[in-house]
Coordinates of C-alpha atoms in Angstrom, one line a residue:
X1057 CA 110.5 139.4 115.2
X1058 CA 106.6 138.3 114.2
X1059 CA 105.8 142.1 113.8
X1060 CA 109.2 142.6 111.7
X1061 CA 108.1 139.9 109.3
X1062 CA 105.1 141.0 109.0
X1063 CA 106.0 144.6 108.4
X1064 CA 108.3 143.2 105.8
X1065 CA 105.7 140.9 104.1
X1066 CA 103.6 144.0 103.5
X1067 CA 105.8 146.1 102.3
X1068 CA 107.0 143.6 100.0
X1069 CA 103.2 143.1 98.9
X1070 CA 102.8 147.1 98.5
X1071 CA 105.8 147.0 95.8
X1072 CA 104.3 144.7 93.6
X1073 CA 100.7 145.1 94.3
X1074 CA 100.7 146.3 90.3
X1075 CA 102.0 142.7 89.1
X1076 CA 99.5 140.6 87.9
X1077 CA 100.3 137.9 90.0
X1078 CA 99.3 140.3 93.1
X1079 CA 96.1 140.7 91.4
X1080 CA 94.9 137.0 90.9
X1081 CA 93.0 135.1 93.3
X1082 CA 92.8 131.1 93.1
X1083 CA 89.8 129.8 93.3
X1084 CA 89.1 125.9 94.6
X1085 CA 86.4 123.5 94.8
X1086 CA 84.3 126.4 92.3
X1087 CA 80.6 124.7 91.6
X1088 CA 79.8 123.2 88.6
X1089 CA 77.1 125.4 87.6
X1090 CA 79.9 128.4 87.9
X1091 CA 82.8 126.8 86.4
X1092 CA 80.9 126.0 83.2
X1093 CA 80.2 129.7 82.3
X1094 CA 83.4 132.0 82.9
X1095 CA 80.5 135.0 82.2
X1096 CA 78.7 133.9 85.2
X1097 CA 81.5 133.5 87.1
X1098 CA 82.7 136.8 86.3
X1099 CA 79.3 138.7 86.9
X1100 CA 80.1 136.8 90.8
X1101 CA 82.7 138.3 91.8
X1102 CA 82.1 141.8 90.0
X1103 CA 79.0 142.7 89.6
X1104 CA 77.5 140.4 92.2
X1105 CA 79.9 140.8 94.9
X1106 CA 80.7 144.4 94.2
X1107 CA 84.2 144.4 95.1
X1108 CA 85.7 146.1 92.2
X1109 CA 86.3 145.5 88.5
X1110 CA 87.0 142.0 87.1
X1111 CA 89.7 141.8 84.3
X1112 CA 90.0 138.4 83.3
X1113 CA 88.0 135.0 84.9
X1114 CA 90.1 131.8 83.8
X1115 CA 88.8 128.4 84.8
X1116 CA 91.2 125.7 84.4
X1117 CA 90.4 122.5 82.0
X1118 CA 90.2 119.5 82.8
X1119 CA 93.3 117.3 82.1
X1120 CA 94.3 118.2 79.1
X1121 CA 97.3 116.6 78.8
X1122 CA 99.1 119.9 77.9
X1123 CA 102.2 119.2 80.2
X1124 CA 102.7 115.8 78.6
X1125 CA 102.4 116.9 75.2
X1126 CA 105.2 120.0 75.3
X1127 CA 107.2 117.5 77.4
X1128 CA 107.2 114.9 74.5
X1129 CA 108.0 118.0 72.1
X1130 CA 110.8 119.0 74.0
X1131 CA 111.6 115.3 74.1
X1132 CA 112.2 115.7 70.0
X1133 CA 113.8 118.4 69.9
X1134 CA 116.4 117.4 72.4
X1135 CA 117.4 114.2 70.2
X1136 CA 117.3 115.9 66.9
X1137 CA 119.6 118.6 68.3
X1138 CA 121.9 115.4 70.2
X1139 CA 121.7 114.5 66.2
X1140 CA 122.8 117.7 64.8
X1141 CA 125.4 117.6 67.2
X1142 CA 126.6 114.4 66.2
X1143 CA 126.8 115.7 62.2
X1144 CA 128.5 118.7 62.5
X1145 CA 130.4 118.3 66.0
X1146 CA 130.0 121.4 68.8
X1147 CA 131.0 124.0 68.3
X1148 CA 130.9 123.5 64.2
X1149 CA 134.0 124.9 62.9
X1150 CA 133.0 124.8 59.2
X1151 CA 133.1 128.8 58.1
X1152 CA 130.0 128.8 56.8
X1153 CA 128.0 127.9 59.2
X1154 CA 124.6 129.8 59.8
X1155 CA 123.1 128.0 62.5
X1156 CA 119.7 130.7 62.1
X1157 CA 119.5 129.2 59.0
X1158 CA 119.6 126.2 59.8
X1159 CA 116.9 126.3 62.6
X1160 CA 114.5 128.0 59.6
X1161 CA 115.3 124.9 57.0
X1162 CA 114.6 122.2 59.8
X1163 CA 111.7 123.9 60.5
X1164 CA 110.2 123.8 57.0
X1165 CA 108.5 120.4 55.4
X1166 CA 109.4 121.8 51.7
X1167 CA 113.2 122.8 52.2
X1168 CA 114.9 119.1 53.1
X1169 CA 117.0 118.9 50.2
X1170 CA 118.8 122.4 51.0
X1171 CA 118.8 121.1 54.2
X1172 CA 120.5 118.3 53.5
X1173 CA 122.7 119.9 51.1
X1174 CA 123.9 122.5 53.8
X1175 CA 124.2 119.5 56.2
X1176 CA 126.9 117.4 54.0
X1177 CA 128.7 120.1 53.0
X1178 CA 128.9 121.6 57.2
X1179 CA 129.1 118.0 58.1
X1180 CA 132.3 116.8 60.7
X1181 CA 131.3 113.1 60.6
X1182 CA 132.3 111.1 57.5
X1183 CA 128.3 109.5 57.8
X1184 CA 124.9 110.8 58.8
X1185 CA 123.7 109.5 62.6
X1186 CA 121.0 107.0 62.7
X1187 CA 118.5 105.2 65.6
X1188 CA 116.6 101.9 66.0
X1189 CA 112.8 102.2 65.5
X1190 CA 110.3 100.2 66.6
X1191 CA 108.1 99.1 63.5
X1192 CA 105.4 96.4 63.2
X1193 CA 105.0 93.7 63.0
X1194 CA 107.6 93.5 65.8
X1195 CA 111.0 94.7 64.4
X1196 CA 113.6 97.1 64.6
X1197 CA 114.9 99.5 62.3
X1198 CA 118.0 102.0 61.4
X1199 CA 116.6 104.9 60.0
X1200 CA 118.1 108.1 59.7
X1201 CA 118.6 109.8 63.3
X1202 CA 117.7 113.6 61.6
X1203 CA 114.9 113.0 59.2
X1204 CA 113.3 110.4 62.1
X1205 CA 113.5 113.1 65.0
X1206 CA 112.6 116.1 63.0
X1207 CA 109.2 114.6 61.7
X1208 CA 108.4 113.2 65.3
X1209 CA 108.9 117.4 66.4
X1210 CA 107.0 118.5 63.5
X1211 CA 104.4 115.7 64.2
X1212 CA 104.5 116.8 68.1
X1213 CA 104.5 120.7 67.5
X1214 CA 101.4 120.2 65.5
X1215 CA 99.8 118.0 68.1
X1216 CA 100.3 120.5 70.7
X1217 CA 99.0 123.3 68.5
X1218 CA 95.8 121.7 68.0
X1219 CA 95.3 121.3 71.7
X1220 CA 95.9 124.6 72.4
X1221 CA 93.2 125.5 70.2
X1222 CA 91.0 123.0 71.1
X1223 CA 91.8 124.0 75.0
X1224 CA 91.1 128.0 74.2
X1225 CA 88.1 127.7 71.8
X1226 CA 86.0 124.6 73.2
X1227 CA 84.0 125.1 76.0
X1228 CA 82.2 123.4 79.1
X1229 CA 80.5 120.5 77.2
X1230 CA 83.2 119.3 74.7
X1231 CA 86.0 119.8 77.2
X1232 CA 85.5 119.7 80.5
X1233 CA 86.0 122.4 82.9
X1234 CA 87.7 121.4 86.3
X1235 CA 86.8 123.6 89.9
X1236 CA 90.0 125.2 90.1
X1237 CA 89.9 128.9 88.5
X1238 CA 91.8 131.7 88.5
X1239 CA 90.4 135.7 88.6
X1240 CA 92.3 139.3 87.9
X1241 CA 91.2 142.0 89.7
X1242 CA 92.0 146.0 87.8
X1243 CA 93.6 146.4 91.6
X1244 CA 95.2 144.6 94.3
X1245 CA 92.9 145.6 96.8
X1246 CA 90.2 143.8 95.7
X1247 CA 92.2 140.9 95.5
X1248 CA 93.3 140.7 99.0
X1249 CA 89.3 141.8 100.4
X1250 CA 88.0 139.0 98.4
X1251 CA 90.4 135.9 99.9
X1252 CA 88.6 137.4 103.8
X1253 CA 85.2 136.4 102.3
X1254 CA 82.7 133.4 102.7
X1255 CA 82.0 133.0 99.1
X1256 CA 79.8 130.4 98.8
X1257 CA 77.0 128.8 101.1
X1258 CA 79.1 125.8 101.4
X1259 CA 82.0 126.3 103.4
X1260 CA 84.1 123.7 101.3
X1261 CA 83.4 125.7 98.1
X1262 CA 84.9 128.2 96.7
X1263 CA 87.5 128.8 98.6
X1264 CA 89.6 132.1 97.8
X1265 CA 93.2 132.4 98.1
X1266 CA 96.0 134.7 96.9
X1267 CA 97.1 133.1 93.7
X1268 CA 101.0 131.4 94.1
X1269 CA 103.1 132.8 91.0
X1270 CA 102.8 130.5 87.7
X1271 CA 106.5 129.0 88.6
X1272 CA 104.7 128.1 91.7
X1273 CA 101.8 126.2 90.6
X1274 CA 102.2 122.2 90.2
X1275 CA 100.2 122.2 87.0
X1276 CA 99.3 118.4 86.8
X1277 CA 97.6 118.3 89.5
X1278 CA 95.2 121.6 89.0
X1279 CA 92.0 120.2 87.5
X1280 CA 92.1 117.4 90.1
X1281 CA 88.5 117.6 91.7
X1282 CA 87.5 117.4 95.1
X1283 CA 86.7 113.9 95.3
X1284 CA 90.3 113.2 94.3
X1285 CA 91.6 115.7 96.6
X1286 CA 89.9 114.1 99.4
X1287 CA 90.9 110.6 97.9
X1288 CA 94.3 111.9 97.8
X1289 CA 94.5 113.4 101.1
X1290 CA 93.4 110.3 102.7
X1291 CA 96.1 108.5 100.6
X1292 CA 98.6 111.3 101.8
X1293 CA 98.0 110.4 105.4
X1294 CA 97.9 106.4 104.8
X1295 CA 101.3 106.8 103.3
X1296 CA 102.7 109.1 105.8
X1297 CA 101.8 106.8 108.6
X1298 CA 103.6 103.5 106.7
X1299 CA 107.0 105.7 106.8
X1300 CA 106.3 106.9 110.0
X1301 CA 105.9 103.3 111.4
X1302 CA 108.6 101.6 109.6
X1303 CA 111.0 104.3 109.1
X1304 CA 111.8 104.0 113.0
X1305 CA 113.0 100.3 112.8
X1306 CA 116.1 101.0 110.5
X1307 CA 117.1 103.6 113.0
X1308 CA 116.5 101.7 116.4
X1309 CA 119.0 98.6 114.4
X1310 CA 121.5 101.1 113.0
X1311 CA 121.5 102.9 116.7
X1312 CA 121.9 99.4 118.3
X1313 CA 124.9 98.7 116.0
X1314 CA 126.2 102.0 116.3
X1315 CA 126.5 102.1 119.8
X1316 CA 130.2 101.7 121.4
X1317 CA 129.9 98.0 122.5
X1318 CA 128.5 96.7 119.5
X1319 CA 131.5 98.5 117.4
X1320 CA 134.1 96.7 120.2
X1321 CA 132.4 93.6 119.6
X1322 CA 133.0 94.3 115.4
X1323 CA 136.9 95.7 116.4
X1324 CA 138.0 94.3 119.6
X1325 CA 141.0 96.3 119.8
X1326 CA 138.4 99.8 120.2
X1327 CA 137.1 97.3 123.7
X1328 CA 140.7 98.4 125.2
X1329 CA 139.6 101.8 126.7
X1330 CA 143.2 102.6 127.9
X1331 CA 144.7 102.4 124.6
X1332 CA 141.9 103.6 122.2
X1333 CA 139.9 105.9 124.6
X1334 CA 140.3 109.2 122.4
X1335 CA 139.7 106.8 119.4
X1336 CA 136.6 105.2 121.3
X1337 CA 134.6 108.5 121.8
X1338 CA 135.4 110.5 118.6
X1339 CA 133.6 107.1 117.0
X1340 CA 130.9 107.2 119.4
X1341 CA 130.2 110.8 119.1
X1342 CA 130.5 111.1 115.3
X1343 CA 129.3 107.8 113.6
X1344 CA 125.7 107.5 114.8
X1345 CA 125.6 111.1 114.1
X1346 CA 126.9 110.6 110.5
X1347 CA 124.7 107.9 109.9
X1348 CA 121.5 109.6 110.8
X1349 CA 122.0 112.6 108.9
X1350 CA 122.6 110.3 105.7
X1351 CA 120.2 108.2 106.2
X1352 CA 117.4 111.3 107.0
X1353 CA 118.5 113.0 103.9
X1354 CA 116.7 110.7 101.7
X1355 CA 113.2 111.0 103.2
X1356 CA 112.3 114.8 102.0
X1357 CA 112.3 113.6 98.8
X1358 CA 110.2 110.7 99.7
X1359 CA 107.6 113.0 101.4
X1360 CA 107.8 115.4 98.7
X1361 CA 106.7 112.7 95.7
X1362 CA 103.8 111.7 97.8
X1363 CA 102.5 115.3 98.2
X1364 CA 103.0 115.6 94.6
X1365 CA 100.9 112.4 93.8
X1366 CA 98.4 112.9 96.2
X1367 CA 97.1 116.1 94.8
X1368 CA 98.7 119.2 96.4
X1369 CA 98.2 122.5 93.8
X1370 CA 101.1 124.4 94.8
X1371 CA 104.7 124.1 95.2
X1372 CA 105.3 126.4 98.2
X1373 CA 102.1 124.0 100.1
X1374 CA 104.2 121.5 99.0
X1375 CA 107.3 122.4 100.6
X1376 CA 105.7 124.0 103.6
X1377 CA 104.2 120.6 104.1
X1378 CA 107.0 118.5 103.8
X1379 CA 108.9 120.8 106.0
X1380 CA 106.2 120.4 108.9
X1381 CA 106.2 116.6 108.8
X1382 CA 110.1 116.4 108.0
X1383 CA 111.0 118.5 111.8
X1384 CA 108.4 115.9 113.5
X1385 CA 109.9 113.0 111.7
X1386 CA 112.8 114.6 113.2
X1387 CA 112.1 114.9 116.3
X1388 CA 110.4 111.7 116.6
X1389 CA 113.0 109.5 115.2
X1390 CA 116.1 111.4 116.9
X1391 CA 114.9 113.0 119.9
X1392 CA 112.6 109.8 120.9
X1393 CA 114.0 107.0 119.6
X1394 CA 117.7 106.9 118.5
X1395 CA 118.2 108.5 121.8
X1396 CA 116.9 106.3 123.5
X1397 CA 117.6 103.4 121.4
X1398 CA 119.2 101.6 124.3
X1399 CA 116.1 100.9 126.1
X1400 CA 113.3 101.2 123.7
X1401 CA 112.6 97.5 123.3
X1402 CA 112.3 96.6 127.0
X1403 CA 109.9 100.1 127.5
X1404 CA 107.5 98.3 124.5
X1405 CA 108.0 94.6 126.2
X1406 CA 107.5 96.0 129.6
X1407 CA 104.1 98.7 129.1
X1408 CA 102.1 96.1 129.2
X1409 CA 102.9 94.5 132.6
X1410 CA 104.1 97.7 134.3
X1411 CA 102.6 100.8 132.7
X1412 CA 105.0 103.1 134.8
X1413 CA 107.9 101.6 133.5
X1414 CA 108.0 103.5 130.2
X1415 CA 108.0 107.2 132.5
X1416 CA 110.6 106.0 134.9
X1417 CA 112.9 104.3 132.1
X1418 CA 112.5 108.0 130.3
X1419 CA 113.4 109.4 133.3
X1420 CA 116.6 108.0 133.9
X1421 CA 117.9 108.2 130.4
X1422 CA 116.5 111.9 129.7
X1423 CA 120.8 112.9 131.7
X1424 CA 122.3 110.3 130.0
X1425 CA 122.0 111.0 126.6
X1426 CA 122.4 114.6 126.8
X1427 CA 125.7 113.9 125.9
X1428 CA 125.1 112.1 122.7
X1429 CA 123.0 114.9 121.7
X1430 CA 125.6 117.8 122.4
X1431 CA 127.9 115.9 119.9
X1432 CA 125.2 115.5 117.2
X1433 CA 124.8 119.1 117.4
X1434 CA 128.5 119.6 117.3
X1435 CA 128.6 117.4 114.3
X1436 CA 125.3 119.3 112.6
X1437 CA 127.5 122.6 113.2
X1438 CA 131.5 122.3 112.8
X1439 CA 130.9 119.7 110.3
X1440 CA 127.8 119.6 108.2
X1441 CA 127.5 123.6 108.4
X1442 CA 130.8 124.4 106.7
X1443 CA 130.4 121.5 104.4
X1444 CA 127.6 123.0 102.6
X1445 CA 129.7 125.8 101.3
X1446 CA 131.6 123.0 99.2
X1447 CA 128.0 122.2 97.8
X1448 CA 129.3 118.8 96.7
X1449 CA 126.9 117.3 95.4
X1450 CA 126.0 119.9 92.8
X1451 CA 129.6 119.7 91.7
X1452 CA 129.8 116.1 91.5
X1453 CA 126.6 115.7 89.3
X1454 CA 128.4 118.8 87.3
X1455 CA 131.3 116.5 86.7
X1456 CA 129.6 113.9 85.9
X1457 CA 126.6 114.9 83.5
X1458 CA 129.5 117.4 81.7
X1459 CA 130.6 114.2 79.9
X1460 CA 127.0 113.2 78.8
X1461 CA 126.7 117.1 77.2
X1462 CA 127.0 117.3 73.3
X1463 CA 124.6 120.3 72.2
X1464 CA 124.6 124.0 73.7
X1465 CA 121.6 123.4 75.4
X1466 CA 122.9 120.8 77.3
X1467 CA 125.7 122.9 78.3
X1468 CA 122.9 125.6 79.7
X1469 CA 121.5 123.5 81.8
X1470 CA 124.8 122.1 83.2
X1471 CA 125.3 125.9 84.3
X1472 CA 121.6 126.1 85.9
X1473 CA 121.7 127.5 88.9
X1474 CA 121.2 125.4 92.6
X1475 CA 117.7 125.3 93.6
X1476 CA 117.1 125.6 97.6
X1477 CA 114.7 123.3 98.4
X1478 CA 113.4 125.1 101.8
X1479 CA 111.8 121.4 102.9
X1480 CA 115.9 120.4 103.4
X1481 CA 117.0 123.6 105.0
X1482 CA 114.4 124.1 107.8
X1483 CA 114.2 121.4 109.4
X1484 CA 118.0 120.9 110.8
X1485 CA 117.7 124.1 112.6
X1486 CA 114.1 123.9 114.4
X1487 CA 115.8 120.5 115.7
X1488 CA 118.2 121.9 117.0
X1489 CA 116.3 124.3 118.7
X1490 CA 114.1 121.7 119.9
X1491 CA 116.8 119.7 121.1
X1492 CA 118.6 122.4 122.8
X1493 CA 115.0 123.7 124.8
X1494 CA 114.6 120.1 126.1
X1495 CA 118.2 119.7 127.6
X1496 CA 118.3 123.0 128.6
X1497 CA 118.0 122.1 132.0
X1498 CA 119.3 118.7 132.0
X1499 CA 122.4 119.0 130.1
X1500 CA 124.1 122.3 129.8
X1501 CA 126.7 121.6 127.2
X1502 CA 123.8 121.0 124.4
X1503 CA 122.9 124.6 125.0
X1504 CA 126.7 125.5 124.0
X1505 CA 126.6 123.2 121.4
X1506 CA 123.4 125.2 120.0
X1507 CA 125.3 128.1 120.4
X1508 CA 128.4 126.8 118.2
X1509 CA 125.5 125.4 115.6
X1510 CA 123.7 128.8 114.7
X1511 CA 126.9 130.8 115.1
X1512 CA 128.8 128.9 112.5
X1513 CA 125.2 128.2 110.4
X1514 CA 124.5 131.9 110.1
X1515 CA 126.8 133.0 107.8
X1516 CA 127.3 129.9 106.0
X1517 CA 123.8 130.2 105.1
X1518 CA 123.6 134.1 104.8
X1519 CA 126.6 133.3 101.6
X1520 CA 124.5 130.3 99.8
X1521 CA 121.5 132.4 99.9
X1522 CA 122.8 135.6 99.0
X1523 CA 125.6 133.9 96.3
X1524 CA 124.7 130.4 95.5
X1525 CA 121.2 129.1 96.0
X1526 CA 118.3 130.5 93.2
X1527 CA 114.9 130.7 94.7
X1528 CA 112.2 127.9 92.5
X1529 CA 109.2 130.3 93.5
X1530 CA 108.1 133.2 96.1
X1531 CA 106.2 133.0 99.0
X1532 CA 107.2 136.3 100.6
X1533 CA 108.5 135.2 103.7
X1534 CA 105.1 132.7 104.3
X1535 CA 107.7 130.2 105.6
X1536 CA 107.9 131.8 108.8
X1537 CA 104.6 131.4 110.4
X1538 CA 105.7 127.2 109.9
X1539 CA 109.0 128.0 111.6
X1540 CA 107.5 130.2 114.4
X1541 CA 104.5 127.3 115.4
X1542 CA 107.1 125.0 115.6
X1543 CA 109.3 127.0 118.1
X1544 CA 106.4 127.0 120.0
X1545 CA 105.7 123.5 120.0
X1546 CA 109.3 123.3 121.3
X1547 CA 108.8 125.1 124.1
X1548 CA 105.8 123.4 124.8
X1549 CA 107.6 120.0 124.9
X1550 CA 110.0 121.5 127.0
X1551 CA 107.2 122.2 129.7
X1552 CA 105.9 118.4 129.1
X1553 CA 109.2 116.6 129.7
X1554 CA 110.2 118.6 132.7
X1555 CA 106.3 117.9 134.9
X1556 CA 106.8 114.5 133.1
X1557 CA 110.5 114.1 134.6
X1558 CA 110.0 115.7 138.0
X1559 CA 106.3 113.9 138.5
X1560 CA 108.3 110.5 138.0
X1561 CA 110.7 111.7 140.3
X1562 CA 108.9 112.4 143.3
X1563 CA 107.9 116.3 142.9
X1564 CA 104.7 116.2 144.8
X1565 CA 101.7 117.7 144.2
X1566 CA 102.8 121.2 143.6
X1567 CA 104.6 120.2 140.2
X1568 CA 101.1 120.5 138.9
X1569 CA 101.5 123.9 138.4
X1570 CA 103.0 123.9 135.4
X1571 CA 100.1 122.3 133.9
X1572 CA 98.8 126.4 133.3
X1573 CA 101.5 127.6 132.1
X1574 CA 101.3 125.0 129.5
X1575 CA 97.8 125.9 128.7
X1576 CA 98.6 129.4 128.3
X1577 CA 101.6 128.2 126.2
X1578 CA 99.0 126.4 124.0
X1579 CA 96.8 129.2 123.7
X1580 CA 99.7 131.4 122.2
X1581 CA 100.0 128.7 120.2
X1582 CA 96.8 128.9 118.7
X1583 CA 96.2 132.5 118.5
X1584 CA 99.8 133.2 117.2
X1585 CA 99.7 130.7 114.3
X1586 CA 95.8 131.7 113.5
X1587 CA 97.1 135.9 113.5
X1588 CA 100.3 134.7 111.4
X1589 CA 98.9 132.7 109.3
X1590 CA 95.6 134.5 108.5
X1591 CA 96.4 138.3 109.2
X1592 CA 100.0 138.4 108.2
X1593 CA 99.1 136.6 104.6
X1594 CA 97.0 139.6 103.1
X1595 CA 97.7 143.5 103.7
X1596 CA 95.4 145.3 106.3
X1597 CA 92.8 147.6 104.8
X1598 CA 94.4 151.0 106.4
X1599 CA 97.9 150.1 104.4
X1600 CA 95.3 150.3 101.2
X1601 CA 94.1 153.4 102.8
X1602 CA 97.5 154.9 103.8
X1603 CA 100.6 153.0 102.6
X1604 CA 104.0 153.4 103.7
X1605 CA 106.6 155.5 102.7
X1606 CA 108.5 154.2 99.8
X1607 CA 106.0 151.8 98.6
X1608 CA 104.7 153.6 95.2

């Protein structure tokens, strides 16, 4: 399957090798000395190199505070049209109405009283809207909602003007340059040759990727240097070691409440066995499954804001990343310690005294929660799988926001389509396959379970791709080199569990066998994820040479 993607990656990347995008290399951690003269920086990688041709160097300024400013002008123009919607009511039913003409007048400083004489007589509302404005020395006041909002987008369109021009025309030494810069080739080719290079003496510097799409690069955090990229990494990895410490404790307390005694302690009529058996295990199967998929839900979005304040550059790294640490949160959390909630107190009270305690309590509960697991899955696939397809959350937030909508552009974004944020999609399924792998041998009906999981899961989410879900960015299938290292790692906790559960057991010596084919196991693991991961990303020099068939 590897060599399929990677067949289809290439061919992909043949098709739109004439898109500028497949010509652009991004360029981080770029020297000073380089980033202040785009000339030089251009002679580098043309002249000095001798790749190819150069079309265009671009490095990116230091914060400029672009985003913020066409942010605050959209801000404006949002409430003056929320205003103009308020005047003449949506849709305007006055016959009149020219709404082009309208968007000319509020866009001239010398035309308000036409303006305002096409707005009383268009006018629904008996009066004009107003807003409260903060004026010194600490009072509000009404002013007119129109005349206020249009000179604050007049006022912000000029301020973003002049920053463009001051952005485009300034250079190194009135500005600021940051190390992050972005260079066209005439021709793919050179593109992909120059990301295999060492460009610069220092390893660290300069380091030459294929450039994400312009949807696909987190703007804000561009200029960032590389003292605050390694500030932010570090930060990064603080943070994601707080969650991953305390995040556990809400799931060991939920587990222990969760479990049937506690829940025929809290309704003593589910203690009678006899009469509420059925009742008894659908509750035991399906709540602690319910809970932890709620309760999971919320932490990709967690992981995802402290990727974005910590410095990451691109979106897809982004969700990549977030994906990676969301399966071993995962795995961690579900496959560790909610399953064996039951006895991971008295394994932490007893390591101390009795060090074997922990392997042997493992042991013994690696059978008896094979159960739990098979119904998790079950609930993951006959429940959560099918449930997507209602995509209920998008709907209710439709509902809801359609009442807060007043202008046509409000309307347009209520119609936006659903994003798929890969970060929430991934992760269910590699857990299930990791789940599956380690009970393969102790518990059979998790296996089946499995089975039920992708078979239901594969055209439910062959539909929302195909008909429902709307790609952010592209990554051209760079996803699955992520997914692949990860089946891997499942298999190689597979390998661990079993010498770990027939060592404790009383194997014998000759259990230590295993111990190669685990190293060969994490060989493959190495060299696949280096081939994928390097190799498969740019296009092999004989495709440049001969290309497929169909790829013109």
């Amino acid at each position: 399957f590897s060599s399929r993607w990677a067949s289809l990656r290439w061919h992909f990347l043949m098709q739109s090798r004439h898109a500028t995008v497949s010509r652009t290399v991004m360029l981080t951690g770029v020297p000073r000395h380089l980033a202040a003269s785009a000339r030089e920086l251009e002679w580098f990688w043309g002249e000095g190199v001798g790749l190819g041709k150069v079309e265009r160097v671009r490095v990116c300024p230091v914060n400029t505070r672009l985003t913020g400013s066409a942010r605050e002008r959209a801000r404006c123009l949002a409430r003056l049209e929320h205003a103009y919607a308020q005047l003449l009511g949506n849709p305007c039913k006055h016959p009149d109405y020219d709404p082009d003409r309208l968007r000319m007048l509020a866009l001239d400083p010398d035309a308000r009283d036409e303006e305002r004489a096409l707005l009383d007589r268009w006018a629904a509302a008996t009066s004009r809207p107003t807003a409260w404005v903060w004026r010194a020395p600490m009072t509000w006041r009404r002013v007119d909602a129109i005349d206020h909002w249009r000179n604050k987008l007049l006022e912000a369109d000029r301020g973003l003007q002049r920053l463009r021009q001051t952005v485009q025309h300034s250079d190194a030494a009135t500005h600021g340059l940051s190390t992050t810069a972005f260079v066209t080739f005439e021709d793919a080719a050179t593109a992909h040759m120059a990301t295999q290079l060492s460009c610069y003496p220092n390893p660290g510097h300069m380091q030459a990727r294929l450039a994400p799409e312009p949807r696909g690069v987190y703007w804000p955090n561009v200029w960032h240097s590389r003292r605050r990229k390694w500030l932010g990494f570090g930060a990064k990895w603080t943070c994601i070691v707080v969650v991953w410490a305390f995040w556990s404790v809400p799931v060991i307390l939920m587990s222990s409440l969760l479990t049937p005694a506690s829940l025929g302690r809290v309704f003593p009529s589910l203690a009678d066995s006899q009469r509420h058996g059925l009742l008894r295990s659908f509750l035991s199967a399906t709540v602690p499954s319910v809970f932890l998929l709620l309760f999971l839900n919320t932490l990709p979005w967690l992981l995802k804001q402290v990727l974005f304040a910590t410095g990451e550059r691109t979106k897809p790294a982004i969700d990549y990343s977030v994906l990676t640490k969301m399966w071993a949160f995962l795995v961690f959390n579900i496959v560790l310690v909610f399953g064996f909630s039951g006895t991971f107190w008295t394994m932490l009270l007893n390591v101390v005294n009795r060090p074997g305690t922990p392997m042997q309590s493992l042991a013994a509960n690696i059978p008896r929660v094979g159960t739990f697991f098979a119904g998790y899955i079950l609930v993951l696939g006959v429940g959560y799988q099918p449930f997507k397809l209602l995509q209920l959350r998008p709907v209710v937030w439709h509902v809801a926001r359609r009442w807060l909508c007043s202008t046509p552009r409000d309307y347009a974004r209520l119609a936006a389509p659903v994003y798929i944020d890969w970060y929430s999609v991934y992760p269910y399924p590699l857990l299930v396959f990791t789940i599956a792998m380690v009970y393969s041998s102790f518990s059979p009906p998790v296996v089946l379970g499995a089975v039920v999981y992708y078979a239901i899961g594969y055209p439910v989410m062959k539909y929302l791709l195909l008909y429902v879900y709307f790609r952010p960015f592209e990554s051209a299938g760079m996803a699955w080199p992520k997914v692949c290292r990860r089946m891997i790692l499942s298999v190689i906790l597979y390998q661990v569990v079993m010498l770990a559960f027939v060592v404790v057991k009383g194997g014998g010596w000759y259990t230590f066998s295993m111990v190669p084919v685990i190293l060969v196991y994490l060989w493959f693991f190495y060299n696949v994820g280096w081939s994928l991961e390097k190799q498969g990303t740019v296009l092999p020099v004989y495709l440049w040479r001969n290309p497929p068939p169909q790829s013109s």
